[in-house]
PDB file of C-alpha atoms and ligand atoms in Angstrom:
ATOM      1  CA  MET A 299      66.253  36.432  -9.016  1.00  0.00           C
ATOM      2  CA  SER A 300      64.726  35.651  -5.672  1.00  0.00           C
ATOM      3  CA  SER A 301      62.484  32.795  -6.684  1.00  0.00           C
ATOM      4  CA  PRO A 302      62.053  30.446  -9.633  1.00  0.00           C
ATOM      5  CA  ALA A 303      58.703  32.055 -10.406  1.00  0.00           C
ATOM      6  CA  THR A 304      60.247  35.517 -10.559  1.00  0.00           C
ATOM      7  CA  THR A 305      63.102  34.273 -12.707  1.00  0.00           C
ATOM      8  CA  ALA A 306      60.787  32.477 -15.080  1.00  0.00           C
ATOM      9  CA  MET A 307      58.905  35.697 -15.712  1.00  0.00           C
ATOM     10  CA  THR A 308      62.098  37.621 -16.451  1.00  0.00           C
ATOM     11  CA  THR A 309      63.855  35.008 -18.593  1.00  0.00           C
ATOM     12  CA  PRO A 310      63.945  36.486 -22.079  1.00  0.00           C
ATOM     13  CA  ALA A 311      62.435  34.663 -25.028  1.00  0.00           C
ATOM     14  CA  VAL A 312      64.452  32.344 -27.228  1.00  0.00           C
ATOM     15  CA  ARG A 313      65.551  34.021 -30.454  1.00  0.00           C
ATOM     16  CA  ILE A 314      67.136  32.123 -33.305  1.00  0.00           C
ATOM     17  CA  ALA A 315      69.165  34.468 -35.488  1.00  0.00           C
ATOM     18  CA  PRO A 316      70.668  33.088 -38.698  1.00  0.00           C
ATOM     19  CA  SER A 317      73.800  34.986 -39.714  1.00  0.00           C
ATOM     20  CA  LEU A 318      73.551  36.329 -43.252  1.00  0.00           C
ATOM     21  CA  LEU A 319      77.356  36.232 -43.460  1.00  0.00           C
ATOM     22  CA  SER A 320      76.867  32.622 -44.538  1.00  0.00           C
ATOM     23  CA  CYS A 321      74.359  33.305 -47.303  1.00  0.00           C
ATOM     24  CA  ASP A 322      75.238  33.838 -50.951  1.00  0.00           C
ATOM     25  CA  PHE A 323      75.947  37.575 -51.182  1.00  0.00           C
ATOM     26  CA  ALA A 324      74.893  37.533 -54.854  1.00  0.00           C
ATOM     27  CA  ARG A 325      71.457  36.417 -53.662  1.00  0.00           C
ATOM     28  CA  ILE A 326      70.978  38.053 -50.282  1.00  0.00           C
ATOM     29  CA  ALA A 327      67.218  38.446 -50.759  1.00  0.00           C
ATOM     30  CA  GLU A 328      66.957  34.685 -51.240  1.00  0.00           C
ATOM     31  CA  GLY A 329      68.990  34.150 -48.080  1.00  0.00           C
ATOM     32  CA  VAL A 330      66.654  36.450 -46.161  1.00  0.00           C
ATOM     33  CA  ALA A 331      63.599  34.675 -47.563  1.00  0.00           C
ATOM     34  CA  SER A 332      64.912  31.212 -46.752  1.00  0.00           C
ATOM     35  CA  ALA A 333      65.899  32.217 -43.209  1.00  0.00           C
ATOM     36  CA  GLU A 334      62.494  33.770 -42.576  1.00  0.00           C
ATOM     37  CA  ALA A 335      60.670  30.794 -44.105  1.00  0.00           C
ATOM     38  CA  ALA A 336      62.735  28.574 -41.803  1.00  0.00           C
ATOM     39  CA  GLY A 337      61.393  30.462 -38.796  1.00  0.00           C
ATOM     40  CA  ALA A 338      64.169  32.943 -37.978  1.00  0.00           C
ATOM     41  CA  ASP A 339      63.214  35.359 -35.204  1.00  0.00           C
ATOM     42  CA  TRP A 340      65.908  37.854 -36.110  1.00  0.00           C
ATOM     43  CA  LEU A 341      68.438  38.181 -38.914  1.00  0.00           C
ATOM     44  CA  HIS A 342      72.024  38.619 -37.717  1.00  0.00           C
ATOM     45  CA  VAL A 343      73.949  41.057 -39.903  1.00  0.00           C
ATOM     46  CA  ASP A 344      77.743  41.114 -39.568  1.00  0.00           C
ATOM     47  CA  VAL A 345      79.402  44.450 -40.308  1.00  0.00           C
ATOM     48  CA  MET A 346      83.217  44.333 -40.545  1.00  0.00           C
ATOM     49  CA  ASP A 347      85.529  47.217 -41.282  1.00  0.00           C
ATOM     50  CA  GLY A 348      88.878  45.553 -42.000  1.00  0.00           C
ATOM     51  CA  HIS A 349      90.307  47.433 -39.007  1.00  0.00           C
ATOM     52  CA  PHE A 350      88.657  46.122 -35.863  1.00  0.00           C
ATOM     53  CA  VAL A 351      88.625  42.707 -37.511  1.00  0.00           C
ATOM     54  CA  PRO A 352      90.801  41.448 -40.376  1.00  0.00           C
ATOM     55  CA  ASN A 353      87.903  41.154 -42.812  1.00  0.00           C
ATOM     56  CA  ILE A 354      85.536  43.513 -44.637  1.00  0.00           C
ATOM     57  CA  SER A 355      81.914  42.597 -45.161  1.00  0.00           C
ATOM     58  CA  ILE A 356      79.057  45.043 -45.679  1.00  0.00           C
ATOM     59  CA  GLY A 357      78.039  48.592 -44.815  1.00  0.00           C
ATOM     60  CA  PRO A 358      74.887  50.715 -44.496  1.00  0.00           C
ATOM     61  CA  PRO A 359      73.721  50.499 -48.143  1.00  0.00           C
ATOM     62  CA  VAL A 360      73.640  46.709 -48.009  1.00  0.00           C
ATOM     63  CA  VAL A 361      71.964  46.736 -44.589  1.00  0.00           C
ATOM     64  CA  ALA A 362      69.314  49.038 -46.105  1.00  0.00           C
ATOM     65  CA  ALA A 363      68.871  46.615 -49.004  1.00  0.00           C
ATOM     66  CA  ILE A 364      68.424  43.748 -46.539  1.00  0.00           C
ATOM     67  CA  ALA A 365      65.887  45.818 -44.588  1.00  0.00           C
ATOM     68  CA  ARG A 366      63.841  46.350 -47.753  1.00  0.00           C
ATOM     69  CA  VAL A 367      63.264  42.631 -48.155  1.00  0.00           C
ATOM     70  CA  ALA A 368      63.258  41.528 -44.494  1.00  0.00           C
ATOM     71  CA  SER A 369      60.236  41.164 -42.235  1.00  0.00           C
ATOM     72  CA  VAL A 370      61.966  40.267 -38.965  1.00  0.00           C
ATOM     73  CA  PRO A 371      64.231  42.576 -36.917  1.00  0.00           C
ATOM     74  CA  LEU A 372      67.813  43.146 -38.053  1.00  0.00           C
ATOM     75  CA  ASP A 373      70.359  42.319 -35.363  1.00  0.00           C
ATOM     76  CA  VAL A 374      73.356  44.336 -36.529  1.00  0.00           C
ATOM     77  CA  HIS A 375      76.721  43.249 -35.136  1.00  0.00           C
ATOM     78  CA  LEU A 376      79.171  46.110 -35.556  1.00  0.00           C
ATOM     79  CA  MET A 377      82.702  44.733 -35.742  1.00  0.00           C
ATOM     80  CA  ILE A 378      84.007  48.209 -36.457  1.00  0.00           C
ATOM     81  CA  SER A 379      86.414  50.537 -34.663  1.00  0.00           C
ATOM     82  CA  GLU A 380      84.136  53.590 -34.680  1.00  0.00           C
ATOM     83  CA  PRO A 381      80.568  52.476 -33.945  1.00  0.00           C
ATOM     84  CA  ALA A 382      79.383  55.900 -32.785  1.00  0.00           C
ATOM     85  CA  ARG A 383      80.539  57.506 -36.037  1.00  0.00           C
ATOM     86  CA  TYR A 384      78.401  55.196 -38.150  1.00  0.00           C
ATOM     87  CA  ALA A 385      75.486  54.562 -35.781  1.00  0.00           C
ATOM     88  CA  GLN A 386      73.040  56.923 -37.444  1.00  0.00           C
ATOM     89  CA  ALA A 387      73.739  55.442 -40.874  1.00  0.00           C
ATOM     90  CA  PHE A 388      72.938  51.965 -39.585  1.00  0.00           C
ATOM     91  CA  VAL A 389      69.816  53.161 -37.779  1.00  0.00           C
ATOM     92  CA  GLU A 390      68.594  54.857 -40.962  1.00  0.00           C
ATOM     93  CA  ALA A 391      69.402  51.651 -42.847  1.00  0.00           C
ATOM     94  CA  GLY A 392      66.951  49.806 -40.627  1.00  0.00           C
ATOM     95  CA  ALA A 393      68.939  48.241 -37.784  1.00  0.00           C
ATOM     96  CA  HIS A 394      66.836  47.140 -34.829  1.00  0.00           C
ATOM     97  CA  THR A 395      69.612  46.196 -32.444  1.00  0.00           C
ATOM     98  CA  LEU A 396      73.018  47.833 -32.783  1.00  0.00           C
ATOM     99  CA  THR A 397      75.751  45.903 -30.997  1.00  0.00           C
ATOM    100  CA  PHE A 398      79.216  47.380 -30.577  1.00  0.00           C
ATOM    101  CA  HIS A 399      82.354  45.796 -29.152  1.00  0.00           C
ATOM    102  CA  ARG A 400      83.718  46.466 -25.683  1.00  0.00           C
ATOM    103  CA  GLU A 401      87.241  46.316 -27.133  1.00  0.00           C
ATOM    104  CA  VAL A 402      86.802  49.532 -29.131  1.00  0.00           C
ATOM    105  CA  ALA A 403      86.364  51.482 -25.879  1.00  0.00           C
ATOM    106  CA  GLY A 404      89.367  52.308 -23.724  1.00  0.00           C
ATOM    107  CA  ASP A 405      87.421  51.803 -20.520  1.00  0.00           C
ATOM    108  CA  VAL A 406      83.902  51.214 -19.223  1.00  0.00           C
ATOM    109  CA  ALA A 407      83.201  54.960 -19.098  1.00  0.00           C
ATOM    110  CA  GLU A 408      83.952  55.199 -22.791  1.00  0.00           C
ATOM    111  CA  ALA A 409      81.753  52.183 -23.476  1.00  0.00           C
ATOM    112  CA  ARG A 410      78.969  54.010 -21.642  1.00  0.00           C
ATOM    113  CA  ASP A 411      79.515  57.052 -23.888  1.00  0.00           C
ATOM    114  CA  ILE A 412      79.308  54.894 -27.018  1.00  0.00           C
ATOM    115  CA  CYS A 413      76.128  53.307 -25.706  1.00  0.00           C
ATOM    116  CA  ALA A 414      74.646  56.792 -25.209  1.00  0.00           C
ATOM    117  CA  ALA A 415      75.769  57.854 -28.680  1.00  0.00           C
ATOM    118  CA  LEU A 416      74.074  54.862 -30.277  1.00  0.00           C
ATOM    119  CA  ARG A 417      70.844  55.660 -28.444  1.00  0.00           C
ATOM    120  CA  ALA A 418      71.133  59.334 -29.402  1.00  0.00           C
ATOM    121  CA  ALA A 419      71.484  58.203 -33.020  1.00  0.00           C
ATOM    122  CA  GLY A 420      68.115  56.499 -32.654  1.00  0.00           C
ATOM    123  CA  ALA A 421      69.103  52.866 -32.119  1.00  0.00           C
ATOM    124  CA  PRO A 422      65.958  51.091 -30.886  1.00  0.00           C
ATOM    125  CA  ARG A 423      68.120  48.639 -28.923  1.00  0.00           C
ATOM    126  CA  VAL A 424      71.793  48.607 -27.949  1.00  0.00           C
ATOM    127  CA  GLY A 425      74.021  45.615 -27.329  1.00  0.00           C
ATOM    128  CA  LEU A 426      77.595  45.198 -26.130  1.00  0.00           C
ATOM    129  CA  ALA A 427      79.795  42.417 -27.521  1.00  0.00           C
ATOM    130  CA  VAL A 428      82.839  40.906 -25.844  1.00  0.00           C
ATOM    131  CA  ASN A 429      85.553  38.904 -27.560  1.00  0.00           C
ATOM    132  CA  PRO A 430      86.568  35.503 -26.150  1.00  0.00           C
ATOM    133  CA  ASP A 431      89.511  37.028 -24.267  1.00  0.00           C
ATOM    134  CA  THR A 432      87.581  40.025 -22.880  1.00  0.00           C
ATOM    135  CA  PRO A 433      86.164  39.625 -19.358  1.00  0.00           C
ATOM    136  CA  VAL A 434      82.657  40.611 -18.354  1.00  0.00           C
ATOM    137  CA  THR A 435      83.707  41.408 -14.808  1.00  0.00           C
ATOM    138  CA  GLY A 436      83.776  45.165 -14.420  1.00  0.00           C
ATOM    139  CA  LEU A 437      80.683  45.664 -16.556  1.00  0.00           C
ATOM    140  CA  GLU A 438      78.315  45.612 -13.574  1.00  0.00           C
ATOM    141  CA  ASP A 439      77.479  49.306 -13.728  1.00  0.00           C
ATOM    142  CA  LEU A 440      76.866  49.219 -17.469  1.00  0.00           C
ATOM    143  CA  LEU A 441      74.439  46.306 -17.578  1.00  0.00           C
ATOM    144  CA  ALA A 442      71.363  48.391 -16.753  1.00  0.00           C
ATOM    145  CA  GLU A 443      71.957  50.407 -19.921  1.00  0.00           C
ATOM    146  CA  LEU A 444      72.185  47.428 -22.249  1.00  0.00           C
ATOM    147  CA  ASP A 445      69.396  45.572 -24.002  1.00  0.00           C
ATOM    148  CA  MET A 446      71.762  42.760 -24.894  1.00  0.00           C
ATOM    149  CA  VAL A 447      75.220  41.366 -24.194  1.00  0.00           C
ATOM    150  CA  LEU A 448      76.854  39.353 -26.967  1.00  0.00           C
ATOM    151  CA  ILE A 449      79.322  36.745 -25.773  1.00  0.00           C
ATOM    152  CA  MET A 450      81.514  35.854 -28.728  1.00  0.00           C
ATOM    153  CA  SER A 451      82.318  32.162 -28.883  1.00  0.00           C
ATOM    154  CA  VAL A 452      84.899  32.669 -31.635  1.00  0.00           C
ATOM    155  CA  PHE A 453      87.252  35.544 -32.388  1.00  0.00           C
ATOM    156  CA  PRO A 454      85.215  37.734 -34.726  1.00  0.00           C
ATOM    157  CA  GLY A 455      85.927  38.167 -38.393  1.00  0.00           C
ATOM    158  CA  PHE A 456      84.967  34.938 -40.082  1.00  0.00           C
ATOM    159  CA  GLY A 457      82.202  32.346 -40.136  1.00  0.00           C
ATOM    160  CA  GLY A 458      82.821  28.644 -39.834  1.00  0.00           C
ATOM    161  CA  GLN A 459      85.158  28.642 -36.825  1.00  0.00           C
ATOM    162  CA  ASP A 460      85.096  26.192 -33.924  1.00  0.00           C
ATOM    163  CA  PHE A 461      83.032  27.017 -30.819  1.00  0.00           C
ATOM    164  CA  MET A 462      85.056  28.062 -27.748  1.00  0.00           C
ATOM    165  CA  ALA A 463      83.349  26.498 -24.720  1.00  0.00           C
ATOM    166  CA  GLU A 464      85.660  28.338 -22.327  1.00  0.00           C
ATOM    167  CA  VAL A 465      83.558  31.516 -22.764  1.00  0.00           C
ATOM    168  CA  LEU A 466      80.431  29.909 -21.244  1.00  0.00           C
ATOM    169  CA  PRO A 467      81.194  30.992 -17.639  1.00  0.00           C
ATOM    170  CA  LYS A 468      80.754  34.598 -18.785  1.00  0.00           C
ATOM    171  CA  VAL A 469      77.121  33.855 -19.604  1.00  0.00           C
ATOM    172  CA  THR A 470      76.584  32.267 -16.208  1.00  0.00           C
ATOM    173  CA  TRP A 471      78.284  35.239 -14.536  1.00  0.00           C
ATOM    174  CA  LEU A 472      75.952  37.694 -16.286  1.00  0.00           C
ATOM    175  CA  ARG A 473      72.825  35.814 -15.205  1.00  0.00           C
ATOM    176  CA  ASP A 474      74.196  35.448 -11.671  1.00  0.00           C
ATOM    177  CA  ALA A 475      74.853  39.205 -11.667  1.00  0.00           C
ATOM    178  CA  GLY A 476      71.123  39.662 -12.302  1.00  0.00           C
ATOM    179  CA  PHE A 477      71.256  40.608 -15.974  1.00  0.00           C
ATOM    180  CA  SER A 478      67.781  39.813 -17.325  1.00  0.00           C
ATOM    181  CA  GLY A 479      68.239  41.268 -20.802  1.00  0.00           C
ATOM    182  CA  ASP A 480      69.130  39.289 -23.881  1.00  0.00           C
ATOM    183  CA  ILE A 481      72.333  37.271 -23.853  1.00  0.00           C
ATOM    184  CA  GLU A 482      73.422  36.378 -27.346  1.00  0.00           C
ATOM    185  CA  MET A 483      76.101  33.941 -28.403  1.00  0.00           C
ATOM    186  CA  ASP A 484      77.760  33.995 -31.787  1.00  0.00           C
ATOM    187  CA  GLY A 485      80.329  31.727 -33.369  1.00  0.00           C
ATOM    188  CA  GLY A 486      80.461  28.001 -33.984  1.00  0.00           C
ATOM    189  CA  ILE A 487      76.884  27.382 -32.886  1.00  0.00           C
ATOM    190  CA  ASP A 488      75.293  24.191 -34.151  1.00  0.00           C
ATOM    191  CA  GLU A 489      73.059  21.452 -32.776  1.00  0.00           C
ATOM    192  CA  LYS A 490      75.867  20.208 -30.507  1.00  0.00           C
ATOM    193  CA  THR A 491      77.010  23.532 -29.041  1.00  0.00           C
ATOM    194  CA  LEU A 492      73.654  25.322 -28.817  1.00  0.00           C
ATOM    195  CA  PRO A 493      72.470  23.347 -25.750  1.00  0.00           C
ATOM    196  CA  LEU A 494      75.613  24.427 -23.865  1.00  0.00           C
ATOM    197  CA  CYS A 495      74.860  28.089 -24.619  1.00  0.00           C
ATOM    198  CA  ALA A 496      71.235  27.840 -23.524  1.00  0.00           C
ATOM    199  CA  ALA A 497      72.057  25.875 -20.372  1.00  0.00           C
ATOM    200  CA  ALA A 498      74.432  28.687 -19.374  1.00  0.00           C
ATOM    201  CA  GLY A 499      71.630  31.234 -19.859  1.00  0.00           C
ATOM    202  CA  ALA A 500      71.975  32.503 -23.427  1.00  0.00           C
ATOM    203  CA  ASN A 501      68.628  33.085 -25.142  1.00  0.00           C
ATOM    204  CA  VAL A 502      69.711  34.566 -28.491  1.00  0.00           C
ATOM    205  CA  LEU A 503      71.534  32.060 -30.655  1.00  0.00           C
ATOM    206  CA  VAL A 504      73.300  33.134 -33.825  1.00  0.00           C
ATOM    207  CA  SER A 505      74.250  30.529 -36.386  1.00  0.00           C
ATOM    208  CA  GLY A 506      75.728  31.038 -39.815  1.00  0.00           C
ATOM    209  CA  SER A 507      77.425  28.113 -41.489  1.00  0.00           C
ATOM    210  CA  ALA A 508      75.494  25.417 -39.623  1.00  0.00           C
ATOM    211  CA  LEU A 509      72.058  26.850 -40.427  1.00  0.00           C
ATOM    212  CA  PHE A 510      72.724  27.929 -44.002  1.00  0.00           C
ATOM    213  CA  GLY A 511      74.507  24.613 -44.598  1.00  0.00           C
ATOM    214  CA  ALA A 512      71.703  22.514 -43.143  1.00  0.00           C
ATOM    215  CA  PRO A 513      69.871  20.245 -45.594  1.00  0.00           C
ATOM    216  CA  ASP A 514      66.558  21.539 -44.189  1.00  0.00           C
ATOM    217  CA  MET A 515      66.945  24.950 -42.566  1.00  0.00           C
ATOM    218  CA  GLY A 516      63.393  24.928 -41.223  1.00  0.00           C
ATOM    219  CA  ALA A 517      63.942  21.627 -39.453  1.00  0.00           C
ATOM    220  CA  ALA A 518      67.228  22.915 -38.069  1.00  0.00           C
ATOM    221  CA  VAL A 519      65.631  26.111 -36.699  1.00  0.00           C
ATOM    222  CA  ARG A 520      62.837  24.077 -35.095  1.00  0.00           C
ATOM    223  CA  GLN A 521      65.409  21.771 -33.525  1.00  0.00           C
ATOM    224  CA  TYR A 522      67.469  24.743 -32.276  1.00  0.00           C
ATOM    225  CA  ARG A 523      64.381  26.377 -30.785  1.00  0.00           C
ATOM    226  CA  ALA A 524      63.300  23.209 -28.994  1.00  0.00           C
ATOM    227  CA  ALA A 525      66.791  22.619 -27.597  1.00  0.00           C
ATOM    228  CA  ALA A 526      67.224  26.254 -26.562  1.00  0.00           C
ATOM    229  CA  THR A 527      63.873  26.286 -24.785  1.00  0.00           C
ATOM    230  CA  GLU A 528      64.620  23.016 -22.992  1.00  0.00           C
ATOM    231  CA  PHE A 529      68.159  23.855 -21.910  1.00  0.00           C
ATOM    232  CA  LEU A 530      67.411  27.477 -20.997  1.00  0.00           C
ATOM    233  CA  ALA A 531      64.810  26.175 -18.575  1.00  0.00           C
ATOM    234  CA  LEU A 532      67.209  23.565 -17.174  1.00  0.00           C
ATOM    235  CA  GLY A 533      70.173  25.880 -16.751  1.00  0.00           C
ATOM    236  CA  SER A 534      70.871  29.038 -14.826  1.00  0.00           C
ATOM    237  CA  GLY A 535      68.733  31.026 -17.259  1.00  0.00           C
ATOM    238  CA  GLY A 536      65.587  29.424 -15.945  1.00  0.00           C
ATOM    239  CA  ALA A 537      66.419  27.894 -12.591  1.00  0.00           C
TER     240      ALA A 537
HETATM  241  C1  DX5 B 542      81.874  36.043 -36.860  1.00  0.00           C
HETATM  242  C2  DX5 B 542      80.488  36.568 -36.975  1.00  0.00           C
HETATM  243  C3  DX5 B 542      79.455  35.532 -36.856  1.00  0.00           C
HETATM  244  C4  DX5 B 542      79.501  34.470 -37.929  1.00  0.00           C
HETATM  245  C5  DX5 B 542      79.035  33.191 -37.299  1.00  0.00           C
HETATM  246  O1  DX5 B 542      82.764  37.093 -36.767  1.00  0.00           O
HETATM  247  O2  DX5 B 542      80.254  37.544 -35.958  1.00  0.00           O
HETATM  248  O3  DX5 B 542      78.157  36.083 -36.773  1.00  0.00           O
HETATM  249  O4  DX5 B 542      78.685  34.759 -39.026  1.00  0.00           O
HETATM  250  O5  DX5 B 542      79.203  32.179 -38.199  1.00  0.00           O
HETATM  251  P1  DX5 B 542      79.270  30.650 -37.736  1.00  0.00           P
HETATM  252  O6  DX5 B 542      77.939  30.323 -37.145  1.00  0.00           O
HETATM  253  O7  DX5 B 542      79.557  29.937 -39.011  1.00  0.00           O
HETATM  254  O8  DX5 B 542      80.384  30.527 -36.716  1.00  0.00           O
HETATM  255 ZN1   ZN B 543      78.159  38.176 -35.648  1.00  0.00          ZN
END
C-alpha cells in the first residue's frame, strides 16, 4: 500500500450479502429470489451445528437446494466445530466461499491445516472468521492463504443482535497489515452501522434482519452499496 493509486487498484469490490437466516425457511426460494431481485451480490448462508454455536440451522442438503435456485455465489459461513469433516459436502452442495472459524483451531498451524483441507475438498474460496473476542494479531502468516477474513460484529448463533463497534479496529489492523483480500463483517449491520464497517476497510457487508425486514429491499441494497462505496473510499480501505 505504497500509494493511493496502488491501493485503489487493490481495494476489493463492494459486495452486499443478504443473510438467508432471516428469510422464511418455509419459502427459501422466495427469499433467494427477493434478495437477488434487490441486487444482492452474494447470498450469505449460515450453517450452525448446535455445538460451536448454541443454535442449529441448516446443512448440505438445504445449501444444495438453495444453490438450485440461486444465481449469485453462495457465501457459506460455517459455524461448526469440524469444518474440514464437512467441507466436501458443502462444496458439492454448491458453496462458493467456505468460511470457517478461527476458534475451532487450537492454534494458527491448525487453522492453516483446516484452510488446506477446505481447498483440498475443492472450495473455490476460503475465508477465516473471528469472533468478537478473538484477536487478529498473530494471523499475519496466514493472511496470504485466505481469500477473505470475516470479522464478526456479534457473537455468532443468532440474527437480530446489536452491532459491536469495538471490533472495528480489527478491520483497520488487517488493512494496515496489507491484507488486500475481502474483509467481511457480519452481525447487526444496517444503514447506521454499515458506514462504520466500510470506513474501517470492510468491503463485504452481510445483513439479515435489517435487509429482510426493510420495506423495500431493493432500495435498502442500493443505499447500502452507495454508502459502502463512499465510506470505503474515505476510510483506510481506500486511502
Ligand atoms: C449470526 C449470523 C449472521 C446473521 C446476521 O450468527 O452469522 O449472518 O444472520 O443477522 P443480522 O444481520 O440480523 O445481525
Ligand atoms: Zn453469518
